[in-house]
Amino acid sequence: MGGVAVGAFAVPANAVPVSTWDALAQCESGGNWGTNTGNGFSGGLQFTPSTWAAFGGTGSAQGASKAEQIRVAENVLQGQGWGAWPACSAKLGLSGNGGGVASAASVSTQASSVKQAAPVQQAAAAPVQQAAPVKQAAPVAQAAPVQQAAPVAQAPAVTYSAPAAPVQQAAPAAGTYTVQAGDTLGTIANKLGVNGGWQALFAANSGTVADANLIFPGQVLNIPA
């Protein structure tokens, strides 16, 4: 989330509901308002230091209260729109500069779907990628709930749950990895055992990752063999 300084900030005519910010924070940082993983983003809404300062924040985002982070986020929304959080605002159906905000019930439902879909996707992905015999050996009773519970259109790029790490480690040559909140190229390279470390991972994704220190949750990376 890049920032540009603005002259002054007025209180929004129609403030965004707190439930909407909660849903956005759940997508950006797992709902941890005090997080700072060292990847250049901090706080529940993943501010960069420059954005935090430019839009009225003092000190650090991770050290500020939830209410203060939301206040600064309202200023960012006025100046940059929901595009300041591109991946998560798209998932939650947020657009414009606050006027087109999705309803709190809709955002809460979508955020819940994000959290529920991740483990289902991981359980189904491993057998499909490994081999046809593995899928045939699994009991039919297990396969049917997976197909009913998680439509492919809803969760192809969501991997926010704890089971994601074991699945990615078990098949490091799968070819792709979906960025989770708090990830950096270094932690991903270590987790997946990428030969050549984060430099090799950055080189393999030079077409989509312009800055090695700037990746977003939900972004799909190519994993070199």
PDB file of N, CA, C and O in Angstrom, residues 53-120:
ATOM      1  N   ALA A  53       2.625   7.881   7.862  1.00  0.00           N
ATOM      2  CA  ALA A  53       2.973   9.258   8.197  1.00  0.00           C
ATOM      3  C   ALA A  53       2.232  10.252   7.306  1.00  0.00           C
ATOM      4  O   ALA A  53       1.756  11.289   7.771  1.00  0.00           O
ATOM      5  N   ALA A  54       2.119   9.930   5.996  1.00  0.00           N
ATOM      6  CA  ALA A  54       1.510  10.862   5.047  1.00  0.00           C
ATOM      7  C   ALA A  54       0.035  11.099   5.329  1.00  0.00           C
ATOM      8  O   ALA A  54      -0.493  12.173   5.047  1.00  0.00           O
ATOM      9  N   PHE A  55      -0.645  10.116   5.876  1.00  0.00           N
ATOM     10  CA  PHE A  55      -2.089  10.252   6.078  1.00  0.00           C
ATOM     11  C   PHE A  55      -2.464  10.450   7.548  1.00  0.00           C
ATOM     12  O   PHE A  55      -3.555  10.092   7.973  1.00  0.00           O
ATOM     13  N   GLY A  56      -1.533  11.050   8.312  1.00  0.00           N
ATOM     14  CA  GLY A  56      -1.909  11.502   9.645  1.00  0.00           C
ATOM     15  C   GLY A  56      -1.522  10.608  10.784  1.00  0.00           C
ATOM     16  O   GLY A  56      -1.885  10.885  11.928  1.00  0.00           O
ATOM     17  N   GLY A  57      -0.770   9.523  10.559  1.00  0.00           N
ATOM     18  CA  GLY A  57      -0.376   8.635  11.646  1.00  0.00           C
ATOM     19  C   GLY A  57       0.869   9.142  12.358  1.00  0.00           C
ATOM     20  O   GLY A  57       1.719   9.792  11.754  1.00  0.00           O
ATOM     21  N   THR A  58       0.978   8.873  13.646  1.00  0.00           N
ATOM     22  CA  THR A  58       2.175   9.213  14.406  1.00  0.00           C
ATOM     23  C   THR A  58       2.737   7.944  15.036  1.00  0.00           C
ATOM     24  O   THR A  58       2.001   7.004  15.318  1.00  0.00           O
ATOM     25  N   GLY A  59       4.059   7.953  15.278  1.00  0.00           N
ATOM     26  CA  GLY A  59       4.683   6.743  15.803  1.00  0.00           C
ATOM     27  C   GLY A  59       4.665   5.653  14.734  1.00  0.00           C
ATOM     28  O   GLY A  59       4.953   5.895  13.573  1.00  0.00           O
ATOM     29  N   SER A  60       4.302   4.432  15.122  1.00  0.00           N
ATOM     30  CA  SER A  60       4.239   3.312  14.183  1.00  0.00           C
ATOM     31  C   SER A  60       2.825   2.749  14.142  1.00  0.00           C
ATOM     32  O   SER A  60       2.082   2.842  15.123  1.00  0.00           O
ATOM     33  N   ALA A  61       2.463   2.145  12.997  1.00  0.00           N
ATOM     34  CA  ALA A  61       1.116   1.597  12.849  1.00  0.00           C
ATOM     35  C   ALA A  61       0.870   0.471  13.840  1.00  0.00           C
ATOM     36  O   ALA A  61      -0.190   0.398  14.480  1.00  0.00           O
ATOM     37  N   GLN A  62       1.864  -0.435  13.999  1.00  0.00           N
ATOM     38  CA  GLN A  62       1.648  -1.574  14.889  1.00  0.00           C
ATOM     39  C   GLN A  62       1.525  -1.163  16.354  1.00  0.00           C
ATOM     40  O   GLN A  62       0.976  -1.882  17.180  1.00  0.00           O
ATOM     41  N   GLY A  63       2.053   0.036  16.686  1.00  0.00           N
ATOM     42  CA  GLY A  63       1.973   0.506  18.058  1.00  0.00           C
ATOM     43  C   GLY A  63       0.737   1.338  18.342  1.00  0.00           C
ATOM     44  O   GLY A  63       0.485   1.705  19.483  1.00  0.00           O
ATOM     45  N   ALA A  64      -0.045   1.631  17.283  1.00  0.00           N
ATOM     46  CA  ALA A  64      -1.246   2.445  17.459  1.00  0.00           C
ATOM     47  C   ALA A  64      -2.448   1.573  17.779  1.00  0.00           C
ATOM     48  O   ALA A  64      -2.474   0.378  17.476  1.00  0.00           O
ATOM     49  N   SER A  65      -3.467   2.189  18.375  1.00  0.00           N
ATOM     50  CA  SER A  65      -4.690   1.450  18.685  1.00  0.00           C
ATOM     51  C   SER A  65      -5.452   1.124  17.413  1.00  0.00           C
ATOM     52  O   SER A  65      -5.209   1.722  16.350  1.00  0.00           O
ATOM     53  N   LYS A  66      -6.384   0.182  17.521  1.00  0.00           N
ATOM     54  CA  LYS A  66      -7.235  -0.169  16.375  1.00  0.00           C
ATOM     55  C   LYS A  66      -7.985   1.064  15.882  1.00  0.00           C
ATOM     56  O   LYS A  66      -8.077   1.316  14.678  1.00  0.00           O
ATOM     57  N   ALA A  67      -8.520   1.865  16.825  1.00  0.00           N
ATOM     58  CA  ALA A  67      -9.287   3.049  16.442  1.00  0.00           C
ATOM     59  C   ALA A  67      -8.424   4.039  15.685  1.00  0.00           C
ATOM     60  O   ALA A  67      -8.852   4.643  14.694  1.00  0.00           O
ATOM     61  N   GLU A  68      -7.152   4.225  16.119  1.00  0.00           N
ATOM     62  CA  GLU A  68      -6.256   5.147  15.438  1.00  0.00           C
ATOM     63  C   GLU A  68      -5.892   4.631  14.051  1.00  0.00           C
ATOM     64  O   GLU A  68      -5.830   5.407  13.082  1.00  0.00           O
ATOM     65  N   GLN A  69      -5.689   3.331  13.920  1.00  0.00           N
ATOM     66  CA  GLN A  69      -5.388   2.761  12.599  1.00  0.00           C
ATOM     67  C   GLN A  69      -6.559   2.948  11.646  1.00  0.00           C
ATOM     68  O   GLN A  69      -6.387   3.241  10.459  1.00  0.00           O
ATOM     69  N   ILE A  70      -7.778   2.791  12.159  1.00  0.00           N
ATOM     70  CA  ILE A  70      -8.964   2.988  11.314  1.00  0.00           C
ATOM     71  C   ILE A  70      -9.084   4.454  10.913  1.00  0.00           C
ATOM     72  O   ILE A  70      -9.444   4.781   9.774  1.00  0.00           O
ATOM     73  N   ARG A  71      -8.749   5.370  11.838  1.00  0.00           N
ATOM     74  CA  ARG A  71      -8.816   6.798  11.504  1.00  0.00           C
ATOM     75  C   ARG A  71      -7.869   7.129  10.346  1.00  0.00           C
ATOM     76  O   ARG A  71      -8.251   7.811   9.385  1.00  0.00           O
ATOM     77  N   VAL A  72      -6.638   6.643  10.422  1.00  0.00           N
ATOM     78  CA  VAL A  72      -5.679   6.892   9.344  1.00  0.00           C
ATOM     79  C   VAL A  72      -6.137   6.205   8.054  1.00  0.00           C
ATOM     80  O   VAL A  72      -6.017   6.757   6.955  1.00  0.00           O
ATOM     81  N   ALA A  73      -6.711   5.002   8.179  1.00  0.00           N
ATOM     82  CA  ALA A  73      -7.195   4.276   6.998  1.00  0.00           C
ATOM     83  C   ALA A  73      -8.316   5.042   6.302  1.00  0.00           C
ATOM     84  O   ALA A  73      -8.428   5.014   5.067  1.00  0.00           O
ATOM     85  N   GLU A  74      -9.174   5.727   7.084  1.00  0.00           N
ATOM     86  CA  GLU A  74     -10.230   6.555   6.477  1.00  0.00           C
ATOM     87  C   GLU A  74      -9.594   7.652   5.615  1.00  0.00           C
ATOM     88  O   GLU A  74     -10.082   7.972   4.530  1.00  0.00           O
ATOM     89  N   ASN A  75      -8.480   8.244   6.105  1.00  0.00           N
ATOM     90  CA  ASN A  75      -7.787   9.266   5.321  1.00  0.00           C
ATOM     91  C   ASN A  75      -7.204   8.665   4.040  1.00  0.00           C
ATOM     92  O   ASN A  75      -7.253   9.271   2.975  1.00  0.00           O
ATOM     93  N   VAL A  76      -6.620   7.467   4.156  1.00  0.00           N
ATOM     94  CA  VAL A  76      -6.071   6.792   2.975  1.00  0.00           C
ATOM     95  C   VAL A  76      -7.184   6.511   1.972  1.00  0.00           C
ATOM     96  O   VAL A  76      -7.017   6.692   0.758  1.00  0.00           O
ATOM     97  N   LEU A  77      -8.342   6.078   2.462  1.00  0.00           N
ATOM     98  CA  LEU A  77      -9.476   5.775   1.581  1.00  0.00           C
ATOM     99  C   LEU A  77      -9.907   7.009   0.807  1.00  0.00           C
ATOM    100  O   LEU A  77     -10.210   6.936  -0.385  1.00  0.00           O
ATOM    101  N   GLN A  78      -9.923   8.180   1.493  1.00  0.00           N
ATOM    102  CA  GLN A  78     -10.287   9.412   0.800  1.00  0.00           C
ATOM    103  C   GLN A  78      -9.284   9.761  -0.289  1.00  0.00           C
ATOM    104  O   GLN A  78      -9.642  10.230  -1.367  1.00  0.00           O
ATOM    105  N   GLY A  79      -7.986   9.548   0.003  1.00  0.00           N
ATOM    106  CA  GLY A  79      -6.942   9.954  -0.931  1.00  0.00           C
ATOM    107  C   GLY A  79      -6.684   8.962  -2.054  1.00  0.00           C
ATOM    108  O   GLY A  79      -6.394   9.365  -3.176  1.00  0.00           O
ATOM    109  N   GLN A  80      -6.805   7.652  -1.754  1.00  0.00           N
ATOM    110  CA  GLN A  80      -6.403   6.644  -2.742  1.00  0.00           C
ATOM    111  C   GLN A  80      -7.517   5.682  -3.123  1.00  0.00           C
ATOM    112  O   GLN A  80      -7.380   4.939  -4.086  1.00  0.00           O
ATOM    113  N   GLY A  81      -8.609   5.675  -2.362  1.00  0.00           N
ATOM    114  CA  GLY A  81      -9.673   4.712  -2.642  1.00  0.00           C
ATOM    115  C   GLY A  81      -9.306   3.334  -2.141  1.00  0.00           C
ATOM    116  O   GLY A  81      -8.255   3.109  -1.547  1.00  0.00           O
ATOM    117  N   TRP A  82     -10.201   2.372  -2.374  1.00  0.00           N
ATOM    118  CA  TRP A  82      -9.972   0.994  -1.918  1.00  0.00           C
ATOM    119  C   TRP A  82      -8.805   0.338  -2.643  1.00  0.00           C
ATOM    120  O   TRP A  82      -8.298  -0.691  -2.219  1.00  0.00           O
ATOM    121  N   GLY A  83      -8.337   0.954  -3.737  1.00  0.00           N
ATOM    122  CA  GLY A  83      -7.190   0.406  -4.458  1.00  0.00           C
ATOM    123  C   GLY A  83      -5.911   0.418  -3.644  1.00  0.00           C
ATOM    124  O   GLY A  83      -4.924  -0.199  -4.025  1.00  0.00           O
ATOM    125  N   ALA A  84      -5.909   1.124  -2.493  1.00  0.00           N
ATOM    126  CA  ALA A  84      -4.741   1.092  -1.614  1.00  0.00           C
ATOM    127  C   ALA A  84      -4.529  -0.304  -1.036  1.00  0.00           C
ATOM    128  O   ALA A  84      -3.444  -0.644  -0.588  1.00  0.00           O
ATOM    129  N   TRP A  85      -5.595  -1.116  -1.004  1.00  0.00           N
ATOM    130  CA  TRP A  85      -5.517  -2.522  -0.558  1.00  0.00           C
ATOM    131  C   TRP A  85      -6.010  -3.384  -1.723  1.00  0.00           C
ATOM    132  O   TRP A  85      -7.114  -3.938  -1.660  1.00  0.00           O
ATOM    133  N   PRO A  86      -5.274  -3.489  -2.821  1.00  0.00           N
ATOM    134  CA  PRO A  86      -5.815  -4.060  -4.067  1.00  0.00           C
ATOM    135  C   PRO A  86      -6.334  -5.484  -3.973  1.00  0.00           C
ATOM    136  O   PRO A  86      -7.454  -5.772  -4.400  1.00  0.00           O
ATOM    137  N   ALA A  87      -5.547  -6.387  -3.398  1.00  0.00           N
ATOM    138  CA  ALA A  87      -5.957  -7.793  -3.399  1.00  0.00           C
ATOM    139  C   ALA A  87      -7.165  -8.030  -2.498  1.00  0.00           C
ATOM    140  O   ALA A  87      -8.166  -8.626  -2.911  1.00  0.00           O
ATOM    141  N   CYS A  88      -7.096  -7.525  -1.262  1.00  0.00           N
ATOM    142  CA  CYS A  88      -8.166  -7.815  -0.310  1.00  0.00           C
ATOM    143  C   CYS A  88      -9.441  -7.036  -0.608  1.00  0.00           C
ATOM    144  O   CYS A  88     -10.547  -7.533  -0.404  1.00  0.00           O
ATOM    145  N   SER A  89      -9.322  -5.782  -1.094  1.00  0.00           N
ATOM    146  CA  SER A  89     -10.542  -5.041  -1.414  1.00  0.00           C
ATOM    147  C   SER A  89     -11.276  -5.710  -2.577  1.00  0.00           C
ATOM    148  O   SER A  89     -12.506  -5.739  -2.614  1.00  0.00           O
ATOM    149  N   ALA A  90     -10.514  -6.311  -3.511  1.00  0.00           N
ATOM    150  CA  ALA A  90     -11.154  -7.034  -4.612  1.00  0.00           C
ATOM    151  C   ALA A  90     -11.888  -8.265  -4.092  1.00  0.00           C
ATOM    152  O   ALA A  90     -13.010  -8.564  -4.511  1.00  0.00           O
ATOM    153  N   LYS A  91     -11.262  -9.011  -3.156  1.00  0.00           N
ATOM    154  CA  LYS A  91     -11.907 -10.199  -2.598  1.00  0.00           C
ATOM    155  C   LYS A  91     -13.191  -9.850  -1.852  1.00  0.00           C
ATOM    156  O   LYS A  91     -14.160 -10.601  -1.873  1.00  0.00           O
ATOM    157  N   LEU A  92     -13.181  -8.693  -1.165  1.00  0.00           N
ATOM    158  CA  LEU A  92     -14.322  -8.322  -0.333  1.00  0.00           C
ATOM    159  C   LEU A  92     -15.355  -7.483  -1.084  1.00  0.00           C
ATOM    160  O   LEU A  92     -16.366  -7.084  -0.510  1.00  0.00           O
ATOM    161  N   GLY A  93     -15.113  -7.185  -2.355  1.00  0.00           N
ATOM    162  CA  GLY A  93     -16.081  -6.434  -3.147  1.00  0.00           C
ATOM    163  C   GLY A  93     -16.123  -4.962  -2.796  1.00  0.00           C
ATOM    164  O   GLY A  93     -17.166  -4.317  -2.918  1.00  0.00           O
ATOM    165  N   LEU A  94     -14.990  -4.373  -2.366  1.00  0.00           N
ATOM    166  CA  LEU A  94     -14.929  -2.960  -2.008  1.00  0.00           C
ATOM    167  C   LEU A  94     -14.390  -2.169  -3.191  1.00  0.00           C
ATOM    168  O   LEU A  94     -13.432  -2.573  -3.829  1.00  0.00           O
ATOM    169  N   SER A  95     -15.010  -1.004  -3.466  1.00  0.00           N
ATOM    170  CA  SER A  95     -14.566  -0.220  -4.603  1.00  0.00           C
ATOM    171  C   SER A  95     -14.840   1.251  -4.361  1.00  0.00           C
ATOM    172  O   SER A  95     -15.608   1.623  -3.471  1.00  0.00           O
ATOM    173  N   GLY A  96     -14.183   2.118  -5.174  1.00  0.00           N
ATOM    174  CA  GLY A  96     -14.404   3.550  -5.068  1.00  0.00           C
ATOM    175  C   GLY A  96     -13.673   4.144  -3.883  1.00  0.00           C
ATOM    176  O   GLY A  96     -12.686   3.636  -3.394  1.00  0.00           O
ATOM    177  N   ASN A  97     -14.191   5.276  -3.369  1.00  0.00           N
ATOM    178  CA  ASN A  97     -13.581   5.988  -2.249  1.00  0.00           C
ATOM    179  C   ASN A  97     -14.465   5.958  -1.016  1.00  0.00           C
ATOM    180  O   ASN A  97     -14.458   6.867  -0.203  1.00  0.00           O
ATOM    181  N   GLY A  98     -15.246   4.896  -0.841  1.00  0.00           N
ATOM    182  CA  GLY A  98     -16.087   4.773   0.336  1.00  0.00           C
ATOM    183  C   GLY A  98     -17.559   4.788  -0.003  1.00  0.00           C
ATOM    184  O   GLY A  98     -18.383   4.241   0.709  1.00  0.00           O
ATOM    185  N   GLY A  99     -17.947   5.412  -1.116  1.00  0.00           N
ATOM    186  CA  GLY A  99     -19.354   5.485  -1.486  1.00  0.00           C
ATOM    187  C   GLY A  99     -19.907   4.149  -1.910  1.00  0.00           C
ATOM    188  O   GLY A  99     -21.089   3.870  -1.748  1.00  0.00           O
ATOM    189  N   GLY A 100     -19.049   3.285  -2.492  1.00  0.00           N
ATOM    190  CA  GLY A 100     -19.526   1.992  -2.972  1.00  0.00           C
ATOM    191  C   GLY A 100     -19.169   0.875  -2.036  1.00  0.00           C
ATOM    192  O   GLY A 100     -18.874  -0.231  -2.454  1.00  0.00           O
ATOM    193  N   VAL A 101     -19.159   1.142  -0.747  1.00  0.00           N
ATOM    194  CA  VAL A 101     -18.762   0.124   0.222  1.00  0.00           C
ATOM    195  C   VAL A 101     -19.801  -0.983   0.296  1.00  0.00           C
ATOM    196  O   VAL A 101     -20.995  -0.734   0.372  1.00  0.00           O
ATOM    197  N   ALA A 102     -19.328  -2.225   0.286  1.00  0.00           N
ATOM    198  CA  ALA A 102     -20.255  -3.348   0.426  1.00  0.00           C
ATOM    199  C   ALA A 102     -20.859  -3.322   1.817  1.00  0.00           C
ATOM    200  O   ALA A 102     -20.294  -2.784   2.758  1.00  0.00           O
ATOM    201  N   SER A 103     -22.040  -3.905   1.995  1.00  0.00           N
ATOM    202  CA  SER A 103     -22.696  -3.913   3.296  1.00  0.00           C
ATOM    203  C   SER A 103     -21.875  -4.708   4.292  1.00  0.00           C
ATOM    204  O   SER A 103     -21.114  -5.590   3.941  1.00  0.00           O
ATOM    205  N   ALA A 104     -22.045  -4.336   5.595  1.00  0.00           N
ATOM    206  CA  ALA A 104     -21.284  -5.017   6.637  1.00  0.00           C
ATOM    207  C   ALA A 104     -21.581  -6.499   6.657  1.00  0.00           C
ATOM    208  O   ALA A 104     -20.715  -7.329   6.853  1.00  0.00           O
ATOM    209  N   ALA A 105     -22.862  -6.870   6.447  1.00  0.00           N
ATOM    210  CA  ALA A 105     -23.231  -8.293   6.451  1.00  0.00           C
ATOM    211  C   ALA A 105     -22.555  -9.018   5.304  1.00  0.00           C
ATOM    212  O   ALA A 105     -22.047 -10.117   5.451  1.00  0.00           O
ATOM    213  N   SER A 106     -22.508  -8.349   4.119  1.00  0.00           N
ATOM    214  CA  SER A 106     -21.886  -8.985   2.961  1.00  0.00           C
ATOM    215  C   SER A 106     -20.402  -9.171   3.191  1.00  0.00           C
ATOM    216  O   SER A 106     -19.832 -10.208   2.899  1.00  0.00           O
ATOM    217  N   VAL A 107     -19.731  -8.112   3.739  1.00  0.00           N
ATOM    218  CA  VAL A 107     -18.295  -8.197   3.985  1.00  0.00           C
ATOM    219  C   VAL A 107     -17.992  -9.274   5.005  1.00  0.00           C
ATOM    220  O   VAL A 107     -17.067 -10.054   4.862  1.00  0.00           O
ATOM    221  N   SER A 108     -18.815  -9.329   6.088  1.00  0.00           N
ATOM    222  CA  SER A 108     -18.576 -10.344   7.112  1.00  0.00           C
ATOM    223  C   SER A 108     -18.738 -11.744   6.546  1.00  0.00           C
ATOM    224  O   SER A 108     -17.984 -12.652   6.841  1.00  0.00           O
ATOM    225  N   THR A 109     -19.767 -11.917   5.682  1.00  0.00           N
ATOM    226  CA  THR A 109     -19.997 -13.230   5.076  1.00  0.00           C
ATOM    227  C   THR A 109     -18.834 -13.627   4.189  1.00  0.00           C
ATOM    228  O   THR A 109     -18.352 -14.760   4.219  1.00  0.00           O
ATOM    229  N   GLN A 110     -18.319 -12.651   3.387  1.00  0.00           N
ATOM    230  CA  GLN A 110     -17.207 -12.964   2.493  1.00  0.00           C
ATOM    231  C   GLN A 110     -15.942 -13.261   3.282  1.00  0.00           C
ATOM    232  O   GLN A 110     -15.162 -14.136   2.932  1.00  0.00           O
ATOM    233  N   ALA A 111     -15.699 -12.490   4.379  1.00  0.00           N
ATOM    234  CA  ALA A 111     -14.516 -12.748   5.189  1.00  0.00           C
ATOM    235  C   ALA A 111     -14.580 -14.133   5.805  1.00  0.00           C
ATOM    236  O   ALA A 111     -13.588 -14.840   5.894  1.00  0.00           O
ATOM    237  N   SER A 112     -15.818 -14.529   6.232  1.00  0.00           N
ATOM    238  CA  SER A 112     -15.987 -15.870   6.798  1.00  0.00           C
ATOM    239  C   SER A 112     -15.703 -16.928   5.752  1.00  0.00           C
ATOM    240  O   SER A 112     -15.081 -17.946   6.013  1.00  0.00           O
ATOM    241  N   SER A 113     -16.142 -16.658   4.504  1.00  0.00           N
ATOM    242  CA  SER A 113     -15.898 -17.613   3.422  1.00  0.00           C
ATOM    243  C   SER A 113     -14.412 -17.758   3.155  1.00  0.00           C
ATOM    244  O   SER A 113     -13.915 -18.826   2.871  1.00  0.00           O
ATOM    245  N   VAL A 114     -13.671 -16.636   3.255  1.00  0.00           N
ATOM    246  CA  VAL A 114     -12.223 -16.689   3.042  1.00  0.00           C
ATOM    247  C   VAL A 114     -11.570 -17.604   4.055  1.00  0.00           C
ATOM    248  O   VAL A 114     -10.742 -18.429   3.757  1.00  0.00           O
ATOM    249  N   LYS A 115     -12.002 -17.469   5.363  1.00  0.00           N
ATOM    250  CA  LYS A 115     -11.370 -18.284   6.392  1.00  0.00           C
ATOM    251  C   LYS A 115     -11.750 -19.754   6.258  1.00  0.00           C
ATOM    252  O   LYS A 115     -10.965 -20.632   6.508  1.00  0.00           O
ATOM    253  N   GLN A 116     -13.005 -20.040   5.832  1.00  0.00           N
ATOM    254  CA  GLN A 116     -13.453 -21.418   5.750  1.00  0.00           C
ATOM    255  C   GLN A 116     -12.929 -22.123   4.509  1.00  0.00           C
ATOM    256  O   GLN A 116     -12.682 -23.316   4.519  1.00  0.00           O
ATOM    257  N   ALA A 117     -12.733 -21.357   3.427  1.00  0.00           N
ATOM    258  CA  ALA A 117     -12.371 -22.003   2.166  1.00  0.00           C
ATOM    259  C   ALA A 117     -10.945 -22.542   2.167  1.00  0.00           C
ATOM    260  O   ALA A 117     -10.655 -23.529   1.536  1.00  0.00           O
ATOM    261  N   ALA A 118     -10.027 -21.869   2.900  1.00  0.00           N
ATOM    262  CA  ALA A 118      -8.622 -22.247   2.822  1.00  0.00           C
ATOM    263  C   ALA A 118      -8.340 -23.704   3.159  1.00  0.00           C
ATOM    264  O   ALA A 118      -7.709 -24.407   2.399  1.00  0.00           O
ATOM    265  N   PRO A 119      -8.844 -24.240   4.331  1.00  0.00           N
ATOM    266  CA  PRO A 119      -8.520 -25.645   4.616  1.00  0.00           C
ATOM    267  C   PRO A 119      -9.109 -26.624   3.624  1.00  0.00           C
ATOM    268  O   PRO A 119      -8.528 -27.635   3.325  1.00  0.00           O
ATOM    269  N   VAL A 120     -10.302 -26.293   3.052  1.00  0.00           N
ATOM    270  CA  VAL A 120     -10.921 -27.195   2.076  1.00  0.00           C
ATOM    271  C   VAL A 120     -10.066 -27.273   0.828  1.00  0.00           C
ATOM    272  O   VAL A 120      -9.817 -28.326   0.269  1.00  0.00           O
TER     273      VAL A 120
END
